[in-house]
Short mmCIF file of C-alpha atoms and ligand atoms in Angstrom, two decimals:
data_model
loop_
_atom_site.label_atom_id
_atom_site.label_comp_id
_atom_site.label_asym_id
_atom_site.label_seq_id
_atom_site.Cartn_x
_atom_site.Cartn_y
_atom_site.Cartn_z
CA MET A 1379 -31.53 5.82 16.03
CA THR A 1380 -32.12 2.00 17.29
CA ASN A 1381 -32.83 0.94 14.28
CA LEU A 1382 -29.55 1.98 12.78
CA PHE A 1383 -27.72 0.67 15.47
CA LYS A 1384 -29.35 -2.73 15.00
CA ASN A 1385 -29.69 -2.57 10.96
CA ILE A 1386 -25.57 -1.86 11.16
CA ARG A 1387 -25.44 -4.77 13.71
CA ALA A 1388 -27.14 -6.96 11.98
CA LYS A 1389 -24.85 -6.23 8.50
CA ILE A 1390 -21.80 -6.95 10.75
CA GLU A 1391 -23.36 -10.30 11.76
CA ALA A 1392 -24.18 -11.43 8.30
CA GLY A 1393 -21.06 -9.80 6.86
CA THR A 1394 -22.45 -7.30 4.34
CA ARG A 1395 -21.76 -4.12 3.94
CA ILE A 1396 -23.02 -0.94 5.35
CA SER A 1397 -24.06 2.16 2.90
CA ASP A 1398 -22.88 5.89 2.55
CA ASP A 1399 -26.40 6.65 4.19
CA GLU A 1400 -25.75 4.94 6.74
CA ALA A 1401 -22.13 6.02 7.39
CA LEU A 1402 -23.18 9.48 7.33
CA ALA A 1403 -26.08 8.79 10.06
CA LEU A 1404 -23.04 7.46 12.03
CA PHE A 1405 -20.56 11.06 11.91
CA ALA A 1406 -24.64 13.32 12.52
CA CYS A 1407 -25.29 10.29 15.84
CA ASP A 1408 -24.37 11.36 19.44
CA ASP A 1409 -23.74 7.98 20.43
CA LEU A 1410 -20.47 7.58 20.77
CA LEU A 1411 -20.47 4.64 22.75
CA ALA A 1412 -22.74 2.54 20.55
CA VAL A 1413 -20.91 3.74 16.73
CA GLY A 1414 -17.80 2.01 19.27
CA GLU A 1415 -19.19 -1.06 20.09
CA LEU A 1416 -20.73 -1.68 16.99
CA ALA A 1417 -16.90 -1.06 15.57
CA ALA A 1418 -14.94 -2.70 18.06
CA LEU A 1419 -17.77 -5.92 17.60
CA ALA A 1420 -16.52 -5.70 13.87
CA ASN A 1421 -13.10 -5.47 14.46
CA GLN A 1422 -13.58 -8.19 17.05
CA ARG A 1423 -14.04 -10.56 14.51
CA VAL A 1424 -11.45 -9.99 12.14
CA ASN A 1425 -8.41 -9.35 14.62
CA GLY A 1426 -9.36 -11.05 17.63
CA ASN A 1427 -7.87 -9.25 20.46
CA LYS A 1428 -4.17 -8.73 18.71
CA VAL A 1429 -3.24 -5.38 18.25
CA TYR A 1430 -0.46 -4.17 15.73
CA PHE A 1431 2.58 -2.23 16.35
CA ASN A 1432 6.31 -2.38 14.58
CA VAL A 1433 9.56 -0.68 15.27
CA ASN A 1434 10.29 1.87 12.62
CA ARG A 1435 11.38 5.27 11.74
CA HIS A 1436 10.58 8.34 9.78
CA ILE A 1437 13.05 10.13 7.45
CA ASN A 1438 11.66 12.97 5.71
CA TYR A 1439 14.62 13.51 3.54
CA THR A 1440 13.47 17.55 2.75
CA ASN A 1441 10.90 19.64 3.73
CA ILE A 1442 11.08 21.79 0.51
CA CYS A 1443 8.28 21.70 -1.56
CA VAL A 1444 6.56 23.52 -4.88
CA ASN A 1445 2.82 22.21 -3.44
CA ARG A 1446 2.52 24.21 -0.26
CA CYS A 1447 -0.66 22.63 1.02
CA THR A 1448 -2.73 25.58 3.40
CA PHE A 1449 -2.40 22.61 5.89
CA CYS A 1450 1.13 22.16 6.40
CA ALA A 1451 3.27 23.07 8.19
CA PHE A 1452 6.13 21.11 7.16
CA SER A 1453 7.06 22.72 4.36
CA ARG A 1454 8.48 25.62 2.79
CA GLU A 1455 9.30 27.14 -0.58
CA HIS A 1456 13.62 27.10 -0.86
CA GLU A 1457 16.95 26.60 0.76
CA GLY A 1458 17.00 29.60 1.99
CA GLU A 1459 14.07 30.22 4.33
CA ASP A 1460 14.24 29.95 8.35
CA GLY A 1461 13.29 25.96 8.69
CA GLY A 1462 14.70 25.08 4.70
CA TYR A 1463 16.19 21.95 4.64
CA THR A 1464 17.26 19.09 2.91
CA LEU A 1465 19.34 15.69 3.86
CA ALA A 1466 22.41 14.81 2.11
CA LEU A 1467 22.74 11.18 1.31
CA ASN A 1468 25.17 10.24 4.05
CA ASP A 1469 22.45 11.93 6.64
CA ILE A 1470 19.89 9.89 5.69
CA LEU A 1471 22.03 6.58 5.70
CA LYS A 1472 23.05 7.46 9.32
CA ARG A 1473 19.63 7.65 9.41
CA ALA A 1474 18.93 4.34 8.65
CA ALA A 1475 21.57 2.66 9.54
CA GLU A 1476 20.56 3.39 13.11
CA ALA A 1477 16.81 2.58 12.87
CA SER A 1478 18.53 -1.11 11.32
CA THR A 1479 20.82 -1.11 15.17
CA ALA A 1480 17.83 -0.14 16.92
CA GLY A 1481 15.98 -3.26 15.89
CA ALA A 1482 13.59 -1.62 13.19
CA THR A 1483 12.48 -3.60 10.37
CA GLU A 1484 10.92 -0.16 8.33
CA ILE A 1485 12.42 2.89 7.10
CA HIS A 1486 9.23 5.19 6.23
CA MET A 1487 10.58 7.83 3.83
CA VAL A 1488 8.56 10.70 3.13
CA GLY A 1489 8.54 14.19 1.80
CA GLY A 1490 8.79 17.56 0.24
CA LEU A 1491 8.58 18.41 -3.93
CA HIS A 1492 11.65 19.81 -4.03
CA PRO A 1493 12.34 21.83 -7.55
CA ASP A 1494 15.38 21.57 -8.28
CA LEU A 1495 16.51 17.24 -6.72
CA PRO A 1496 16.94 15.01 -10.26
CA PHE A 1497 14.68 11.47 -10.11
CA ASP A 1498 18.28 10.03 -9.46
CA PHE A 1499 18.62 11.08 -5.86
CA TYR A 1500 15.51 8.99 -5.20
CA LEU A 1501 17.11 6.08 -7.00
CA GLU A 1502 20.52 6.45 -5.07
CA ILE A 1503 18.69 6.77 -1.60
CA LEU A 1504 17.04 3.73 -2.33
CA ALA A 1505 19.90 1.20 -3.21
CA ALA A 1506 22.34 2.56 -0.71
CA ILE A 1507 20.12 2.10 2.35
CA LYS A 1508 19.20 -1.16 0.98
CA ALA A 1509 22.68 -1.54 0.39
CA ASP A 1510 23.72 -0.93 3.89
CA SER A 1511 20.90 -2.16 5.61
CA PRO A 1512 19.14 -5.09 3.16
CA LYS A 1513 16.50 -6.48 5.61
CA LEU A 1514 15.22 -3.04 5.70
CA HIS A 1515 11.64 -2.63 4.18
CA ILE A 1516 11.24 0.83 2.91
CA LYS A 1517 7.98 2.05 3.13
CA ALA A 1518 8.50 5.36 1.23
CA PHE A 1519 6.60 7.82 -1.44
CA THR A 1520 3.13 8.46 -1.77
CA ALA A 1521 1.09 8.79 -5.29
CA VAL A 1522 1.93 12.83 -5.08
CA GLU A 1523 5.56 11.70 -5.44
CA ILE A 1524 5.17 9.03 -8.04
CA ASP A 1525 2.99 11.54 -10.32
CA TYR A 1526 5.82 14.04 -9.45
CA PHE A 1527 8.89 11.90 -10.24
CA ALA A 1528 6.45 11.33 -13.56
CA LYS A 1529 5.83 14.67 -14.15
CA LEU A 1530 10.01 15.08 -13.62
CA THR A 1531 11.44 12.19 -15.82
CA GLY A 1532 9.03 12.38 -18.53
CA GLN A 1533 8.36 8.63 -17.99
CA SER A 1534 4.62 7.26 -17.07
CA PRO A 1535 4.00 6.34 -13.42
CA VAL A 1536 4.22 2.77 -14.42
CA GLU A 1537 7.91 3.02 -15.19
CA VAL A 1538 8.19 5.54 -12.55
CA VAL A 1539 7.31 2.70 -9.84
CA GLU A 1540 9.25 -0.09 -11.59
CA GLU A 1541 12.83 2.06 -11.34
CA LEU A 1542 11.74 2.54 -7.51
CA LYS A 1543 10.82 -0.82 -7.21
CA ALA A 1544 14.25 -2.01 -8.64
CA ALA A 1545 16.17 0.61 -6.72
CA GLY A 1546 14.67 -0.56 -3.52
CA LEU A 1547 11.30 0.54 -2.99
CA ASP A 1548 9.13 -2.04 -0.95
CA SER A 1549 5.79 -0.70 -0.18
CA MET A 1550 3.90 3.05 0.12
CA PRO A 1551 2.68 4.74 2.69
CA GLY A 1552 -1.05 6.20 2.74
CA GLY A 1553 -0.19 10.11 2.84
CA GLY A 1554 -1.39 12.40 0.22
CA ALA A 1555 -4.83 10.93 -0.01
CA GLU A 1556 -6.11 14.24 2.50
CA ILE A 1557 -9.40 14.71 1.32
CA PHE A 1558 -10.44 13.10 -2.53
CA ALA A 1559 -13.38 15.66 -3.06
CA THR A 1560 -12.22 18.68 -5.28
CA GLU A 1561 -14.25 21.13 -3.61
CA VAL A 1562 -12.36 21.04 0.05
CA ARG A 1563 -9.03 20.42 -2.10
CA LYS A 1564 -9.17 23.61 -4.03
CA GLN A 1565 -9.36 25.00 -0.77
CA ILE A 1566 -7.12 23.16 1.31
CA CYS A 1567 -4.03 21.55 -1.58
CA PRO A 1568 -4.65 23.32 -4.58
CA GLU A 1569 -1.58 22.66 -5.93
CA LYS A 1570 -1.64 19.31 -5.17
CA ILE A 1571 -2.67 16.69 -7.61
CA SER A 1572 -6.77 15.67 -7.81
CA GLY A 1573 -8.00 13.21 -5.45
CA GLU A 1574 -8.82 11.02 -8.98
CA ARG A 1575 -5.02 11.04 -10.31
CA TRP A 1576 -4.28 9.71 -7.00
CA LEU A 1577 -6.27 6.82 -6.76
CA GLU A 1578 -5.44 6.04 -10.46
CA ILE A 1579 -1.85 6.12 -9.50
CA THR A 1580 -2.47 3.78 -6.67
CA GLU A 1581 -4.12 1.77 -8.32
CA GLN A 1582 -1.39 1.41 -10.83
CA VAL A 1583 0.51 1.34 -8.05
CA HIS A 1584 -1.10 -1.88 -6.42
CA GLN A 1585 -1.36 -3.43 -10.25
CA ALA A 1586 2.36 -3.23 -9.87
CA GLY A 1587 2.72 -5.73 -7.20
CA LEU A 1588 3.16 -3.33 -4.13
CA LYS A 1589 0.99 -2.96 -1.61
CA THR A 1590 0.46 0.89 -0.15
CA ASN A 1591 -2.33 2.59 3.38
CA ALA A 1592 -4.46 5.01 2.67
CA THR A 1593 -4.99 8.00 4.83
CA MET A 1594 -7.71 10.88 5.51
CA LEU A 1595 -7.41 14.23 7.14
CA PHE A 1596 -10.02 15.01 8.71
CA GLY A 1597 -10.96 17.92 10.60
CA HIS A 1598 -9.86 21.00 8.67
CA VAL A 1599 -12.99 22.07 5.87
CA GLU A 1600 -14.40 19.36 5.14
CA ASP A 1601 -18.04 18.32 6.15
CA TYR A 1602 -19.26 14.30 7.21
CA ALA A 1603 -20.11 13.91 3.29
CA ASP A 1604 -16.56 14.65 1.73
CA ARG A 1605 -15.63 11.98 4.52
CA VAL A 1606 -17.87 9.08 3.35
CA ASP A 1607 -17.08 9.95 -0.55
CA HIS A 1608 -13.20 9.91 0.35
CA LEU A 1609 -14.25 6.17 2.60
CA ALA A 1610 -16.06 4.76 -0.39
CA ARG A 1611 -13.90 5.51 -3.64
CA LEU A 1612 -11.34 3.44 -1.39
CA ARG A 1613 -13.62 1.06 -0.28
CA GLN A 1614 -14.39 0.35 -4.09
CA LEU A 1615 -9.80 0.51 -4.95
CA GLN A 1616 -9.93 -1.78 -2.77
CA ASP A 1617 -12.69 -3.78 -3.97
CA ARG A 1618 -10.73 -4.07 -7.02
CA THR A 1619 -7.46 -4.13 -6.34
CA GLY A 1620 -7.12 -5.03 -2.53
CA GLY A 1621 -3.70 -3.65 -2.49
CA PHE A 1622 -4.30 -1.46 0.70
CA GLN A 1623 -3.10 -3.25 3.59
CA ALA A 1624 -4.03 -0.25 6.44
CA PHE A 1625 -6.57 2.76 6.93
CA ILE A 1626 -5.56 6.46 8.60
CA PRO A 1627 -7.72 8.78 9.48
CA LEU A 1628 -5.05 11.72 9.97
CA ALA A 1629 -6.28 14.94 12.42
CA PHE A 1630 -5.59 18.17 11.27
CA GLN A 1631 -3.51 20.16 13.52
CA PRO A 1632 -3.76 23.66 13.02
CA ASP A 1633 -0.42 25.49 14.45
CA ASN A 1634 1.03 27.45 12.08
CA THR A 1635 -1.18 26.37 8.97
CA ARG A 1636 -2.68 28.81 6.36
CA VAL A 1637 -6.23 26.89 7.13
CA ARG A 1638 -8.65 29.55 8.45
CA GLY A 1639 -11.10 28.81 11.69
CA ALA A 1640 -10.07 24.90 11.44
CA LYS A 1641 -9.37 24.35 15.17
CA GLY A 1642 -8.04 20.79 15.26
CA VAL A 1643 -9.87 17.73 16.34
CA GLY A 1644 -11.67 16.52 19.74
CA GLY A 1645 -11.57 13.31 21.10
CA VAL A 1646 -14.94 12.82 20.01
CA ASP A 1647 -14.57 13.63 16.71
CA ALA A 1648 -11.29 11.64 16.26
CA LEU A 1649 -12.79 8.21 18.21
CA LYS A 1650 -15.89 8.22 15.89
CA THR A 1651 -13.71 8.53 12.39
CA LEU A 1652 -12.12 5.67 13.56
CA ALA A 1653 -15.09 3.94 14.08
CA ILE A 1654 -16.65 4.75 11.11
CA SER A 1655 -13.61 3.77 9.51
CA ARG A 1656 -13.91 0.41 10.81
CA LEU A 1657 -17.83 0.14 10.17
CA TYR A 1658 -17.59 1.41 6.71
CA LEU A 1659 -14.12 -0.45 5.03
CA ASP A 1660 -15.18 -3.85 5.76
CA ASN A 1661 -12.23 -4.40 3.27
CA PHE A 1662 -9.71 -3.06 4.91
CA ARG A 1663 -8.47 -5.12 7.46
CA HIS A 1664 -6.19 -2.84 9.26
CA ILE A 1665 -7.34 0.42 11.09
CA LYS A 1666 -4.37 2.17 12.16
CA ALA A 1667 -4.36 5.04 15.18
CA TYR A 1668 -1.39 7.44 14.46
CA TRP A 1669 -0.39 8.32 17.81
CA VAL A 1670 1.32 11.20 16.83
CA MET A 1671 -1.31 13.12 15.13
CA LEU A 1672 -3.97 11.65 17.40
CA GLY A 1673 -1.72 11.57 20.78
CA LEU A 1674 -1.04 8.19 23.71
CA LYS A 1675 -4.42 9.10 25.57
CA ILE A 1676 -7.02 8.67 22.31
CA SER A 1677 -4.61 6.37 20.33
CA GLN A 1678 -5.00 3.75 23.20
CA VAL A 1679 -8.81 4.27 23.45
CA SER A 1680 -9.31 3.73 20.25
CA LEU A 1681 -8.24 0.45 20.41
CA ALA A 1682 -12.21 -0.10 22.05
CA PHE A 1683 -13.13 1.69 19.23
CA GLY A 1684 -12.28 -1.22 16.17
CA VAL A 1685 -8.82 0.16 15.87
CA ASN A 1686 -6.27 -3.04 15.64
CA ASP A 1687 -2.72 -0.66 14.73
CA ILE A 1688 -0.99 1.95 16.86
CA ASP A 1689 2.13 2.27 14.38
CA GLY A 1690 5.55 2.52 14.90
CA THR A 1691 8.18 3.58 17.53
CA VAL A 1692 8.62 6.72 14.65
CA VAL A 1693 11.58 7.96 15.93
CA GLU A 1694 11.23 11.33 14.61
CA GLU A 1695 8.45 12.79 13.31
CA GLN A 1696 8.45 16.45 11.06
CA ILE A 1697 4.68 16.54 9.52
CA GLY A 1698 2.68 16.83 12.72
CA HIS A 1699 5.08 18.31 15.44
CA ASP A 1700 5.90 21.35 12.53
CA ALA A 1701 2.12 21.78 12.66
CA GLY A 1702 1.77 21.94 16.79
CA ALA A 1703 1.05 18.09 17.29
CA ASP A 1704 1.95 17.73 21.91
CA SER A 1705 2.76 14.04 21.20
CA PRO A 1706 6.57 12.93 21.77
CA GLN A 1707 9.39 12.45 19.34
CA GLN A 1708 9.72 8.26 19.36
CA LEU A 1709 7.85 5.63 21.53
CA SER A 1710 10.28 2.05 22.62
CA LYS A 1711 8.70 -0.84 21.97
CA GLU A 1712 8.24 -1.38 25.86
CA GLN A 1713 6.21 1.77 26.10
CA LEU A 1714 3.79 0.53 22.83
CA VAL A 1715 3.09 -2.77 24.61
CA ASP A 1716 2.57 -1.03 27.56
CA LEU A 1717 0.06 1.22 25.87
CA ILE A 1718 -1.72 -1.57 24.25
CA ARG A 1719 -1.29 -4.02 27.28
CA LYS A 1720 -3.40 -1.66 29.37
CA ALA A 1721 -6.21 -1.15 26.97
CA ASP A 1722 -6.61 -5.24 27.95
CA LYS A 1723 -5.52 -6.52 24.38
CA GLN A 1724 -2.48 -8.29 22.93
CA PRO A 1725 0.15 -6.54 21.52
CA VAL A 1726 1.75 -8.07 18.83
CA GLU A 1727 5.09 -6.94 16.93
CA ARG A 1728 4.87 -7.03 12.91
CA ASP A 1729 6.65 -6.50 9.71
CA THR A 1730 5.56 -3.69 7.55
CA LEU A 1731 3.20 -6.40 4.52
CA TYR A 1732 1.75 -7.75 8.85
CA GLN A 1733 3.61 -10.96 9.13
CA GLU A 1734 3.87 -11.13 13.15
CA LEU A 1735 7.46 -11.28 15.00
CA ARG A 1736 6.52 -11.93 18.02
CA ALA A 1737 3.33 -11.85 20.40
CA TYR A 1738 3.83 -10.56 23.50
O1 LIG B 2065 -0.12 13.11 3.21
C1 LIG B 2065 0.30 16.89 6.57
C2 LIG B 2065 -0.75 14.57 6.76
C3 LIG B 2065 0.37 12.62 5.97
C4 LIG B 2065 -0.67 17.60 8.27
O2 LIG B 2065 1.10 4.80 5.43
C5 LIG B 2065 -1.10 16.52 8.32
O3 LIG B 2065 1.53 3.86 7.41
C6 LIG B 2065 -1.94 16.67 10.18
O4 LIG B 2065 0.54 10.23 5.16
N1 LIG B 2065 -1.90 17.81 10.81
C7 LIG B 2065 2.01 12.34 6.05
N2 LIG B 2065 -2.18 15.87 9.13
C8 LIG B 2065 1.84 11.14 6.68
C9 LIG B 2065 1.35 9.91 6.84
C10 LIG B 2065 1.72 8.85 7.74
C11 LIG B 2065 1.54 8.91 8.18
C12 LIG B 2065 1.49 7.60 9.74
C13 LIG B 2065 1.45 6.63 8.75
C14 LIG B 2065 1.51 7.01 7.71
C15 LIG B 2065 1.22 4.92 6.25
C16 LIG B 2065 1.63 7.45 6.84
O5 LIG B 2065 0.78 13.81 7.22
C17 LIG B 2065 0.03 13.74 5.09
C18 LIG B 2065 -0.91 14.88 4.92
O6 LIG B 2065 -2.15 14.02 4.62
N3 LIG B 2065 -0.42 16.23 7.83
N4 LIG B 2065 0.58 18.51 7.81
C19 LIG B 2065 -1.31 18.47 9.68
N5 LIG B 2065 -1.00 19.78 10.20
FE1 LIG B 2066 4.48 19.81 -0.22
FE2 LIG B 2066 3.38 17.60 0.79
FE3 LIG B 2066 3.29 20.27 2.29
FE4 LIG B 2066 1.59 19.29 0.68
S1 LIG B 2066 1.48 18.11 2.37
S2 LIG B 2066 2.93 20.75 1.40
S3 LIG B 2066 2.29 18.76 -0.77
S4 LIG B 2066 4.79 18.38 2.02
#
């Protein structure tokens, strides 16, 4: 084992990448602190002591979804079902205006695949938010929605992205990636686009000039080899496009879901997964701890395990909370700054494209 750590340290110092086998060995090893120390070293070399956060607001316009992934406690089949909803355009605009007034720089907007809403609805939302609050960056939709809109309109994903861009889309979040391996997708999201399709559409989005993030939903039915395969495919795509900004491992929340036997993610697994992501994804500058799913304490500790981004104020979150996340709904800027400072790091407020707005 010591050889493993020695070799990886030498690779970090030489700026060469770790192999799939080494990543697997790290997942299998019990020495969390040794993995974390290496990840902290790798992070320090590119990001120094800075930890980024932003002031943002999530808007989930509808939870009606034709996919019904088994891990998703958020979605409903139709409007009449208990808890089913679709926000009216005015409600969406109200939330965006409130965000803008509160100093937000970003709207993070995703939702279910609604069977009846026309593509124009989404174009209208983008254009109306931009008209009201031109300075807000709109980070919205994922490869899953792009594929759905393409089917809905008979257009290619590239044509869909161009229309969304023209209406106001500025970048895309990293959702829908889950775990790329086909066998895992069959169990947790049989209706969702394949991992290959997610990667193909994301490549086209990058080519169209939009930055995106990438996520990995972990802690359900996948094994370590599936996680490494997921990371490997992301590293390859990033080599080709450079279009990913941040990687965000999402800790699975099991309540109200239909994933059998999954117990949720422990702190050790969460920290190890974040640290290995930092070590393996040498071409991703930012590794993000999404505090909604990880909880505040693990998120804070992760800043010593290779993480350099702690997401934002969020304000209203449905997807994780419907599945039992016990984190708060929102954090103030002051709380984020305090959390980062107490981890002995320098808080830096950023915009969506990682331009530094204020260092604390
Ligand atoms: O794609 C669904 C996940 C994602 C559960 O890009 C669940 O900046 C845990 O992608 N337990 C949406 N996770 C959230 C997302 C995201 C969040 C924050 C920042 C960014 C970013 C992206 O949530 C879905 C799915 O993978 N999800 N159900 C659950 N029970
Ligand atoms: Fe629909 Fe997304 Fe939930 Fe899957 S994760 S059921 S695609 S809202």
